[in-house]
CSV table of C-alpha atoms in Angstrom, one decimal:
chain,number,residue,atom,x,y,z
A,1,MET,CA,-22.1,-61.9,13.3
A,2,GLY,CA,-19.4,-62.2,10.7
A,3,VAL,CA,-16.7,-62.6,13.3
A,4,LEU,CA,-18.6,-65.2,15.3
A,5,TYR,CA,-19.3,-67.2,12.1
A,6,LEU,CA,-15.7,-67.1,11.1
A,7,GLU,CA,-14.6,-68.3,14.6
A,8,LYS,CA,-17.0,-71.3,14.2
A,9,LEU,CA,-15.3,-72.2,10.9
A,10,ILE,CA,-11.7,-71.8,12.1
A,11,ASN,CA,-10.4,-73.7,15.2
A,12,PHE,CA,-8.2,-70.9,16.5
A,13,ASP,CA,-5.3,-72.3,18.6
A,14,LYS,CA,-5.5,-69.3,21.0
A,15,PRO,CA,-9.2,-68.8,21.7
A,16,PHE,CA,-10.4,-66.1,24.2
A,17,LEU,CA,-10.6,-67.4,27.8
A,18,ASP,CA,-12.0,-65.3,30.6
A,19,TYR,CA,-10.0,-65.0,33.9
A,20,SER,CA,-11.7,-68.0,35.6
A,21,GLU,CA,-10.9,-70.2,32.6
A,22,LEU,CA,-7.3,-69.0,32.6
A,23,ILE,CA,-7.0,-70.0,36.2
A,24,THR,CA,-8.4,-73.5,35.5
A,25,LEU,CA,-6.0,-73.8,32.6
A,26,LEU,CA,-3.0,-72.8,34.8
A,27,GLN,CA,-4.0,-75.3,37.5
A,28,HIS,CA,-4.9,-78.3,35.4
A,29,LYS,CA,-2.8,-78.0,32.3
A,30,TYR,CA,0.3,-76.3,33.6
A,31,ASN,CA,0.3,-77.5,37.3
A,32,LEU,CA,0.7,-74.0,38.7
A,33,VAL,CA,-0.4,-73.5,42.4
A,34,ILE,CA,-3.2,-71.0,42.8
A,35,PRO,CA,-3.8,-70.5,46.6
A,36,ASP,CA,-6.4,-67.7,46.1
A,37,GLU,CA,-8.3,-67.5,42.9
A,38,GLN,CA,-9.5,-63.9,43.3
A,39,ARG,CA,-6.0,-62.7,44.1
A,40,ALA,CA,-4.7,-64.6,41.1
A,41,ILE,CA,-7.2,-63.0,38.8
A,42,HIS,CA,-6.2,-59.6,40.2
A,43,MET,CA,-2.6,-60.4,39.3
A,44,LEU,CA,-3.5,-61.4,35.8
A,45,LYS,CA,-5.4,-58.1,35.3
A,46,LEU,CA,-2.4,-56.1,36.6
A,47,VAL,CA,0.3,-57.9,34.6
A,48,SER,CA,-1.4,-59.9,31.8
A,49,TYR,CA,-1.3,-63.6,31.3
A,50,TYR,CA,1.3,-63.3,28.6
A,51,ASP,CA,3.8,-61.3,30.7
A,52,LEU,CA,3.4,-63.3,33.8
A,53,ILE,CA,3.2,-66.9,32.4
A,54,ASN,CA,4.8,-66.8,28.9
A,55,GLY,CA,7.4,-64.2,30.0
A,56,TYR,CA,9.0,-66.6,32.5
A,57,LYS,CA,8.1,-70.0,31.1
A,58,ASP,CA,11.8,-70.5,29.9
A,59,VAL,CA,12.9,-70.0,33.5
A,60,PHE,CA,10.4,-71.9,35.6
A,61,MET,CA,8.7,-74.5,33.3
A,62,VAL,CA,10.1,-77.9,32.3
A,63,ASN,CA,8.4,-79.6,29.4
A,64,GLU,CA,5.6,-77.0,29.5
A,65,GLN,CA,4.9,-77.8,33.2
A,66,TYR,CA,5.5,-76.2,36.6
A,67,ASP,CA,6.9,-78.5,39.3
A,68,GLY,CA,3.6,-78.5,41.4
A,69,LYS,CA,5.2,-76.2,44.0
A,70,THR,CA,5.6,-73.0,42.1
A,71,SER,CA,2.7,-70.6,42.8
A,72,ILE,CA,1.3,-67.6,40.9
A,73,GLU,CA,2.2,-65.5,43.9
A,74,PHE,CA,5.9,-66.5,43.4
A,75,LEU,CA,5.7,-65.6,39.7
A,76,TYR,CA,4.1,-62.2,40.6
A,77,SER,CA,6.9,-61.5,43.1
A,78,PHE,CA,9.5,-62.5,40.5
A,79,TYR,CA,7.8,-60.1,38.0
A,80,LEU,CA,8.1,-57.2,40.5
A,81,TYR,CA,11.8,-58.1,41.2
A,82,ASP,CA,12.4,-58.3,37.4
A,83,LYS,CA,10.8,-54.9,36.8
A,84,ASN,CA,12.7,-53.2,39.6
A,85,PHE,CA,16.0,-54.6,38.1
A,86,GLN,CA,15.0,-53.4,34.6
A,87,ASN,CA,14.3,-49.9,36.0
A,88,ILE,CA,17.8,-49.8,37.5
A,89,ILE,CA,19.4,-50.8,34.1
A,90,PHE,CA,17.1,-48.5,32.1
A,91,SER,CA,17.9,-45.4,34.1
A,92,ARG,CA,21.7,-46.0,33.6
A,93,ILE,CA,21.3,-46.7,29.9
A,94,MET,CA,19.3,-43.4,29.5
A,95,ILE,CA,22.2,-41.5,31.1
A,96,ILE,CA,24.7,-43.1,28.7
A,97,GLU,CA,22.4,-42.5,25.7
A,98,ASN,CA,22.0,-38.9,26.6
A,99,TYR,CA,25.8,-38.4,27.2
A,100,PHE,CA,26.6,-40.1,23.8
A,101,LYS,CA,24.1,-37.9,21.9
A,102,ASN,CA,25.4,-34.8,23.6
A,103,ILE,CA,29.0,-35.5,22.6
A,104,LEU,CA,28.0,-36.5,19.1
A,105,ALA,CA,25.9,-33.4,18.6
A,106,CYS,CA,28.7,-31.2,19.9
A,107,GLN,CA,31.2,-32.6,17.4
A,108,ILE,CA,28.7,-32.4,14.4
A,109,SER,CA,27.9,-28.8,15.3
A,110,LYS,CA,31.5,-27.9,15.7
A,111,ASP,CA,32.6,-29.3,12.3
A,112,PHE,CA,29.4,-29.0,10.2
A,113,GLY,CA,27.5,-26.0,11.7
A,114,VAL,CA,24.1,-25.7,13.2
A,115,ASP,CA,21.9,-25.8,10.1
A,116,ALA,CA,20.3,-29.3,9.4
A,117,ASP,CA,20.6,-28.7,5.6
A,118,THR,CA,24.3,-28.6,6.1
A,119,TYR,CA,25.0,-31.1,8.9
A,120,LEU,CA,22.7,-33.7,7.3
A,121,LYS,CA,24.1,-33.2,3.8
A,122,PRO,CA,25.4,-36.6,2.5
A,123,SER,CA,28.6,-35.0,1.1
A,124,MET,CA,29.7,-34.3,4.6
A,125,TYR,CA,29.9,-38.0,5.4
A,126,ARG,CA,31.6,-41.1,4.2
A,127,GLN,CA,29.8,-42.6,1.2
A,128,LYS,CA,30.2,-46.1,2.4
A,129,ALA,CA,29.8,-47.6,5.9
A,130,ARG,CA,29.7,-51.3,6.5
A,131,GLY,CA,26.1,-52.5,6.6
A,132,LEU,CA,24.6,-49.0,6.3
A,133,ASN,CA,23.0,-47.0,3.5
A,134,VAL,CA,24.4,-43.5,4.3
A,135,GLN,CA,21.8,-41.5,2.3
A,136,LYS,CA,18.9,-43.6,3.7
A,137,GLU,CA,20.2,-43.1,7.3
A,138,LEU,CA,20.5,-39.4,6.9
A,139,ALA,CA,17.0,-39.2,5.3
A,140,SER,CA,15.6,-41.2,8.3
A,141,ILE,CA,17.1,-38.6,10.7
A,142,LYS,CA,15.9,-35.7,8.6
A,143,TYR,CA,12.4,-37.0,8.6
A,144,GLN,CA,12.0,-35.6,12.2
A,145,LEU,CA,12.1,-32.2,10.5
A,146,GLU,CA,9.7,-33.0,7.8
A,147,CYS,CA,7.0,-35.1,9.4
A,148,THR,CA,3.5,-33.8,10.1
A,149,ASN,CA,3.8,-33.9,13.9
A,150,PRO,CA,7.5,-33.5,15.0
A,151,SER,CA,8.3,-34.1,18.6
A,152,ILE,CA,9.4,-31.6,21.2
A,153,PRO,CA,11.9,-29.9,21.3
A,154,THR,CA,12.3,-30.1,17.5
A,155,ALA,CA,8.7,-28.9,17.0
A,156,TYR,CA,9.4,-25.8,19.2
A,157,TYR,CA,12.5,-24.9,17.2
A,158,LEU,CA,10.8,-25.4,13.9
A,159,LYS,CA,8.1,-22.9,15.0
A,160,HIS,CA,10.1,-20.4,17.0
A,161,HIS,CA,13.7,-20.4,15.5
A,162,ASN,CA,15.2,-20.3,12.0
A,163,HIS,CA,17.1,-23.5,12.3
A,164,VAL,CA,17.2,-26.8,14.3
A,165,PRO,CA,20.7,-27.5,15.6
A,166,ALA,CA,22.0,-31.0,16.1
A,167,TRP,CA,21.9,-30.8,19.9
A,168,ILE,CA,18.1,-30.4,19.6
A,169,LEU,CA,17.4,-32.8,16.7
A,170,LEU,CA,19.3,-35.6,18.3
A,171,LYS,CA,17.0,-35.6,21.3
A,172,ASN,CA,14.2,-36.8,19.0
A,173,ILE,CA,16.0,-39.5,17.0
A,174,SER,CA,16.3,-43.1,18.2
A,175,PHE,CA,19.3,-44.5,20.0
A,176,GLY,CA,19.9,-46.7,16.9
A,177,ASN,CA,19.8,-43.7,14.6
A,178,SER,CA,22.4,-41.9,16.7
A,179,ILE,CA,24.7,-44.9,16.8
A,180,ASN,CA,24.5,-45.1,13.0
A,181,LEU,CA,25.1,-41.3,12.7
A,182,PHE,CA,28.3,-41.8,14.7
A,183,ARG,CA,29.4,-44.6,12.3
A,184,ILE,CA,29.2,-42.5,9.0
A,185,PRO,CA,31.3,-39.4,9.6
A,186,LYS,CA,35.0,-39.4,8.6
A,187,PRO,CA,37.7,-40.1,11.2
A,188,ALA,CA,38.2,-36.3,11.8
A,189,GLN,CA,34.8,-36.3,13.4
A,190,GLN,CA,34.8,-39.8,15.0
A,191,ASN,CA,38.2,-39.6,16.7
A,192,PRO,CA,37.5,-36.7,19.1
A,193,ILE,CA,34.3,-38.5,20.2
A,194,LEU,CA,36.3,-41.7,20.9
A,195,ASP,CA,38.9,-39.7,22.8
A,196,GLU,CA,36.1,-38.2,24.9
A,197,ILE,CA,34.2,-41.4,25.7
A,198,LEU,CA,37.0,-44.0,25.5
A,199,PRO,CA,40.3,-42.2,26.1
A,200,SER,CA,43.3,-44.4,25.9
A,201,ASP,CA,47.0,-44.3,24.9
A,202,GLU,CA,47.1,-48.1,24.7
A,203,VAL,CA,44.1,-49.0,22.6
A,204,PRO,CA,44.1,-48.0,18.9
A,205,LEU,CA,41.3,-45.8,17.6
A,206,SER,CA,40.0,-48.6,15.3
A,207,GLN,CA,39.5,-50.9,18.3
A,208,ARG,CA,38.0,-48.2,20.4
A,209,LYS,CA,35.5,-47.5,17.6
A,210,GLU,CA,34.5,-51.1,17.4
A,211,LEU,CA,34.2,-51.4,21.2
A,212,LEU,CA,32.0,-48.2,21.4
A,213,VAL,CA,29.6,-49.2,18.5
A,214,SER,CA,29.3,-52.8,19.8
A,215,GLY,CA,28.8,-51.7,23.4
A,216,LEU,CA,26.2,-49.0,22.5
A,217,ASP,CA,24.3,-51.6,20.3
A,218,LEU,CA,24.3,-54.0,23.2
A,219,LEU,CA,22.8,-51.3,25.5
A,220,ARG,CA,20.3,-50.3,22.8
A,221,SER,CA,19.0,-53.9,22.5
A,222,PHE,CA,18.3,-54.1,26.3
A,223,ARG,CA,16.9,-50.6,26.4
A,224,ASN,CA,14.3,-51.5,23.7
A,225,LYS,CA,13.3,-54.7,25.4
A,226,ILE,CA,12.6,-52.7,28.6
A,227,ALA,CA,11.0,-49.7,26.9
A,228,HIS,CA,8.5,-51.8,24.9
A,229,ASN,CA,7.8,-54.2,27.8
A,230,LEU,CA,9.1,-57.2,25.8
A,231,LYS,CA,10.4,-60.5,27.2
A,232,PHE,CA,13.6,-59.4,29.1
A,233,VAL,CA,14.7,-62.0,31.6
A,234,THR,CA,16.1,-64.5,29.0
A,235,HIS,CA,17.2,-61.8,26.5
A,236,ARG,CA,20.8,-62.1,25.3
A,237,GLY,CA,22.3,-59.1,23.6
A,238,THR,CA,25.0,-59.7,21.0
A,239,PHE,CA,28.5,-58.4,21.5
A,240,LYS,CA,31.3,-58.7,18.9
A,241,GLN,CA,33.4,-61.7,19.8
A,242,SER,CA,36.5,-59.9,18.4
A,243,MET,CA,36.4,-57.6,21.4
A,244,SER,CA,39.0,-59.1,23.7
A,245,VAL,CA,38.4,-59.1,27.4
A,246,LYS,CA,41.9,-57.6,27.8
A,247,ILE,CA,40.9,-54.6,25.7
A,248,ILE,CA,37.7,-54.1,27.7
A,249,ARG,CA,39.6,-54.3,31.0
A,250,LYS,CA,41.8,-51.4,29.9
A,251,PHE,CA,38.8,-49.1,30.3
A,252,LEU,CA,37.7,-50.4,33.7
A,253,PRO,CA,38.9,-48.7,36.9
């Protein structure tokens, strides 16, 4: 009763509408063509009103209106095309993320050992990194070892082994955490990773580092949009403008 009373007092701008009311709204307010109401309701149940209508309004609406020819079937077909395209991108990003984490874990293990108390010790890293709090970043990564319900395979190693090596722990940290972990070691650890991922005799290490971090951040932003089912089709990732096309082309076959 309390909720219903509150709703009577407040004129919410997004009130609940059942599926038939949503169809009426789409037809009469937004000028969307609905050839088959029952089929349209089924589409809204599968996808959700927000993902199907709001997700593509920037692409297909002009002044909050469809053109009177666009149908809900077309939007649904476009949604399926969009999701298939996202799946292609996502699978490739996951390969790159896994490759990057493997190379990073290998270098950390080689230089700092396999014990997390050692390879996550702040003294092993640079004390300053642009835009990063080094100790806070390392603590965020170490949380995977200290939380109540650690993820697999970290949880398995905590239970069955006397240490959790970097090649295991990095499987359970976010892509963003792994990118930041690459940013804070000293050049002795960063340079072999750059030589592995972006080998070049022409491009200086400083430019290769900027290119790698910026490129990985760009992939991470698209990965997160896809993984969390957020608005993707109009997403624009950011890429450092200082990265000249000439530099990027040196790494293309």
